[in-house]
XYZ file of C-alpha atoms in Angstrom:
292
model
C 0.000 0.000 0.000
C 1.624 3.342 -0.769
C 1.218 5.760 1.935
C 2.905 8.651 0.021
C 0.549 11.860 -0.890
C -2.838 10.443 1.788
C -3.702 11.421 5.287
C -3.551 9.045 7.638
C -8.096 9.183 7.046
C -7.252 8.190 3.675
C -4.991 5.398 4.446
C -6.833 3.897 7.452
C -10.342 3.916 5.392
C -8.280 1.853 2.838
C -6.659 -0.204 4.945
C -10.461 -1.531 6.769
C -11.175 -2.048 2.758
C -8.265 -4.990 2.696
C -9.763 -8.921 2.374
C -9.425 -10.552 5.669
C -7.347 -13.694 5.367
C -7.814 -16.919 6.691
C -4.874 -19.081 8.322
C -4.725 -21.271 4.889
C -4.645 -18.579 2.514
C -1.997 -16.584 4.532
C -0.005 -19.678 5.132
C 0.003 -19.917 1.094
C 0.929 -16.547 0.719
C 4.308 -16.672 3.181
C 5.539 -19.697 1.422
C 5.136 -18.241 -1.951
C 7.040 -14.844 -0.784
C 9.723 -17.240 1.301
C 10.407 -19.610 -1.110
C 9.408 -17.968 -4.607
C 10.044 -14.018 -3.506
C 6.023 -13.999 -4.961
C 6.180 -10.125 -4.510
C 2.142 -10.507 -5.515
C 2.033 -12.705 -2.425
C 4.084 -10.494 -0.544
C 1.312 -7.379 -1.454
C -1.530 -9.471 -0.591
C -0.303 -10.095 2.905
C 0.855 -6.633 3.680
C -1.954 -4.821 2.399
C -4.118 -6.927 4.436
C -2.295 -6.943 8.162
C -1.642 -2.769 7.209
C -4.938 -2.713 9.588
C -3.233 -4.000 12.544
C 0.052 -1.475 11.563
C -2.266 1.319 11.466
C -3.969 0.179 14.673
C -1.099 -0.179 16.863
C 0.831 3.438 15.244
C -2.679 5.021 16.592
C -1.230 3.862 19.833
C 1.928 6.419 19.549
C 0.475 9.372 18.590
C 0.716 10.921 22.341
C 4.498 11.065 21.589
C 3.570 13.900 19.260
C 4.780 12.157 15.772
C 3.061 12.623 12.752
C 0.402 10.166 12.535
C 1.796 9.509 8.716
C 5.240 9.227 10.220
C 3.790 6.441 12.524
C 2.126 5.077 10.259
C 5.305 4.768 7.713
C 7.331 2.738 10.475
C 4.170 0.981 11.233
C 3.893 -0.687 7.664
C 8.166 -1.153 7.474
C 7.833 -3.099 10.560
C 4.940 -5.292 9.173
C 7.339 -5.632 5.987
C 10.811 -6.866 8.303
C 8.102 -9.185 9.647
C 7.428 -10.230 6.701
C 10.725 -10.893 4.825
C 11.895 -12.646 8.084
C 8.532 -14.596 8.833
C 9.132 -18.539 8.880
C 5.478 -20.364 7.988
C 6.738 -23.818 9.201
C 6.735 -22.454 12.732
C 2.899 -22.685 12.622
C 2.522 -19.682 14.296
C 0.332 -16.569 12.801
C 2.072 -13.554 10.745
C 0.009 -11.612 12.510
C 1.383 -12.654 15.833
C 4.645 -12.389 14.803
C 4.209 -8.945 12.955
C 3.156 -7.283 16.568
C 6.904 -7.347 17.694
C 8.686 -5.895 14.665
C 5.495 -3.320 13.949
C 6.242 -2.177 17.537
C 9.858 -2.418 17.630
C 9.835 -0.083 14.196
C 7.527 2.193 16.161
C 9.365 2.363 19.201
C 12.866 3.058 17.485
C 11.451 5.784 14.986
C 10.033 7.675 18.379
C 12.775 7.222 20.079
C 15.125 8.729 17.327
C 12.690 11.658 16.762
C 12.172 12.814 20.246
C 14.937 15.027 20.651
C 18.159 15.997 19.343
C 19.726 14.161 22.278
C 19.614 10.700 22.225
C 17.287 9.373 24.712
C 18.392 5.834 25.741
C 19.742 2.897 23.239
C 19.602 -0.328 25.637
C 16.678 -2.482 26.045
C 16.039 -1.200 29.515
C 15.853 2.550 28.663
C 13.812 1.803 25.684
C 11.046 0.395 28.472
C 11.958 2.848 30.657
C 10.800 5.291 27.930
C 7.774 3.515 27.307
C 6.416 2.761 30.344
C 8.219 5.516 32.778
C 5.117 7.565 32.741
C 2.367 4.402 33.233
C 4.481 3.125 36.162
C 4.723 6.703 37.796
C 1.005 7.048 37.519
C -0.079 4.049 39.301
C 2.778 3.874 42.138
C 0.940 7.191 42.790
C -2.523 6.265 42.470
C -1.341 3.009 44.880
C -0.180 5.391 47.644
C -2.661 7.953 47.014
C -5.462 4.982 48.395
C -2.900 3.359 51.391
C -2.921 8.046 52.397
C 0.357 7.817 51.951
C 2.732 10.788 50.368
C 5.528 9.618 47.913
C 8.630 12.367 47.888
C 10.219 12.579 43.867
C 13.283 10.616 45.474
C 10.720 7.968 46.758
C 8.748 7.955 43.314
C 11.893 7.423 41.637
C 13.496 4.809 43.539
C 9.802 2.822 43.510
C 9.972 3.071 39.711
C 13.440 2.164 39.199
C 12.499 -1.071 40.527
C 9.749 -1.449 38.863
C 10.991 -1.440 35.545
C 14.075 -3.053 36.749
C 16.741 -0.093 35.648
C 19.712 2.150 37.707
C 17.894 5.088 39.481
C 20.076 7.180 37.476
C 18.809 5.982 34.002
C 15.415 7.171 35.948
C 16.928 10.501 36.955
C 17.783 10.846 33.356
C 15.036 9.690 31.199
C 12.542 11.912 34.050
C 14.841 14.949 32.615
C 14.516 13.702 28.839
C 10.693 13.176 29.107
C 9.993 16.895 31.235
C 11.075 19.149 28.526
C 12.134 19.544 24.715
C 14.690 20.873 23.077
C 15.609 24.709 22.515
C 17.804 26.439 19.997
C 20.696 28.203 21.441
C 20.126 31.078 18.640
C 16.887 31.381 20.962
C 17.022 34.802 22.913
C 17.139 34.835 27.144
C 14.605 37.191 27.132
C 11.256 38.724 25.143
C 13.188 41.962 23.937
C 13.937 41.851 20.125
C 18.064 42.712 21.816
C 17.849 40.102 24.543
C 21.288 37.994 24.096
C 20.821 34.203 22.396
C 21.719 31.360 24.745
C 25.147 30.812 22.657
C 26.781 33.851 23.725
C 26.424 32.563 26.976
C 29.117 29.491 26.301
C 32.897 29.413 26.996
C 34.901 29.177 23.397
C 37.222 26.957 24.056
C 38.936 27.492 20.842
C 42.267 29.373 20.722
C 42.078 32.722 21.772
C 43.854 35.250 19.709
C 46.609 36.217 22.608
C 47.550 32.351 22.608
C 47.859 32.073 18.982
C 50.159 34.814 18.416
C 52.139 33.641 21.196
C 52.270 30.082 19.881
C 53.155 31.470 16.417
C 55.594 33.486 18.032
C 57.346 30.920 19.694
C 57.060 28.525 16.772
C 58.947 30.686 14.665
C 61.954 31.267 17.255
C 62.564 27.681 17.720
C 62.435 26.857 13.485
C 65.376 29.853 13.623
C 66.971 28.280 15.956
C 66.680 23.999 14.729
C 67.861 26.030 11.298
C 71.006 27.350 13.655
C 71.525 24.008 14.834
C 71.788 21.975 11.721
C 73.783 24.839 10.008
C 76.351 23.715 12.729
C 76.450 20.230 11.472
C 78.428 19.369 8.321
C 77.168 17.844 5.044
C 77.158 14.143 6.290
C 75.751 14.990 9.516
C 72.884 16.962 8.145
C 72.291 14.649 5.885
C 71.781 11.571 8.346
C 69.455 13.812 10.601
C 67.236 15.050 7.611
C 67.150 10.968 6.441
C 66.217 9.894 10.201
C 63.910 12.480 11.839
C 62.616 14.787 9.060
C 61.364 12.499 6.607
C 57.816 11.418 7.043
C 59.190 7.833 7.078
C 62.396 7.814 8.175
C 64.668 5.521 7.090
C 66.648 3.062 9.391
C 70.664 2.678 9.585
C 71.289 -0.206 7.865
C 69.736 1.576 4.613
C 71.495 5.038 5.241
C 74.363 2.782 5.711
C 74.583 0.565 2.128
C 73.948 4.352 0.753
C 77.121 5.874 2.512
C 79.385 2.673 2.546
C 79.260 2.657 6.340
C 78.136 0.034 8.502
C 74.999 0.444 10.680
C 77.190 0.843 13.871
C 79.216 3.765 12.308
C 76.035 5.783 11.245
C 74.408 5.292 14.414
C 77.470 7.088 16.010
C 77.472 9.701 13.522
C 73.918 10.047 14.394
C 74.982 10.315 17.867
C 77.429 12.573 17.363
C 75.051 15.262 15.014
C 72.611 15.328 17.945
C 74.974 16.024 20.311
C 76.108 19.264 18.169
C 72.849 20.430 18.106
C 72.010 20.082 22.063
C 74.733 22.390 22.165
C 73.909 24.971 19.446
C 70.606 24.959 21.276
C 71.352 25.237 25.049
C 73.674 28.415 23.875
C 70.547 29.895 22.101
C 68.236 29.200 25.289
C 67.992 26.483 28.118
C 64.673 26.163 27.841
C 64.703 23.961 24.822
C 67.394 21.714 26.908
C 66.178 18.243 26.012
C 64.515 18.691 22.645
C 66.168 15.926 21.334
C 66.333 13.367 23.860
């Protein structure tokens, strides 16, 4: 049934139109989509369980989606149940549609609600659910015994309830009491009021910093240049091979390259650092150790 370009009206009053199918006909149809991907099968038994998607989408619509919306997930739910439904387990597609209709329900909510994900475990998806059913009884059960829950009470009562961390109920009671807001939204009425961004720390660089960094970055290139002036052809050459390249080469190749053995450039190696330490503590001691 495609939903695209009807009202929910439209699609429901269809939907009650659909041939009602007995347990023979529908067992037909599943073996014909499982075994001979019978995509005429596979219409026939969608459109007519899309009453029992619409029916339990209706059942979402205090979350404040689109009935459409719900309906959408409603009928991709009934069509995972479908591709994934195995007739030989002689049980009903329509009992085994309920939990993936729901499921795709539940999930689409869930992602829609806010901008901040509200819970992605099994136990904060029925938190979610059922947070606000559990809250309303506990309180209609102490309400008749005359006795007064505090929130701390009412929270610890639900946790175990639902079987959850009081803390994923301190969160979710957060998630579920507001929505979201823009930060470009303004603190106050006036047309001048100041937007609820200006109000964060930028934690990027702050200009002082970066001049100082650049500052500082340019003194030490002076003085590394300094340093490896100080050094003589083979020297410079062997530091530039085995620090500056992006992969540096080892010994033993610098070695075959300069007739040396590996021992004998790893002392010249040695011996170029060394220079430069000392180029460098004359310049400043602060950069004492650059090249350990």
């Amino acid at each position: 049934m495609a939903l695209d370009g009807f009202n929910h009206q439209t699609i429901s009053r269809q939907a009650m139109k659909a041939e009602l199918l007995d347990a023979e006909t529908e067992l037909r149809l599943a073996y014909a989509w499982r075994d001979e991907r019978d995509e005429q099968a596979l219409h026939r038994l969608i459109t007519a369980y899309m009453r029992l998607a619409i029916s339990m989408a209706a059942k979402f619509k205090r979350y404040g989606a689109p009935m459409n919306d719900l309906i959408q997930e409603a009928g991709l739910g009934l069509m995972k149940a479908a591709d994934k439904f195995d007739p030989d387990r002689g049980v009903r597609f329509s009992t085994y549609a309920v939990w993936w209709i729901k499921a795709s329900i539940q999930d689409y909510v869930m992602r829609n609600w806010s901008m901040v994900r509200t819970g992605s475990t099994s136990s904060q998806k029925s938190l979610f659910f059922n947070m606000r059913r559990v809250q309303a009884r506990l309180e209609r059960e102490a309400q008749a015994a005359g006795e007064t829950l505090d929130g701390h009470q009412l929270r610890q009562m639900i946790a175990m309830e639902v079987g959850v961390p009081l803390h994923d109920v301190e969160m979710m009671e957060g998630r579920l009491s507001g929505s979201d807001y823009s930060l470009n939204a303004t603190q106050s009425s006036d047309e001048d009021g100041r937007e609820w961004i200006d109000t964060l720390e930028d934690d990027g660089s702050q200009a002082a910093e970066m001049v100082e960094h650049s500052r500082d970055t340019d003194t030490l290139r002076g003085w590394l240049v300094n340093a490896m002036q100080a050094l003589n052809d083979r020297e410079r050459f062997i530091v530039r091979e085995r620090k500056l390249r992006e992969e540096p080469r080892t010994l033993e190749s610098l070695g075959t390259e300069l007739g040396l053995s590996k021992e004998r450039v790893r002392q010249l190696e040695a011996a170029a650092f060394q220079k430069m330490r000392k180029t460098l503590e004359a310049n400043s001691r602060e950069i004492h150790g650059f090249l350990m």
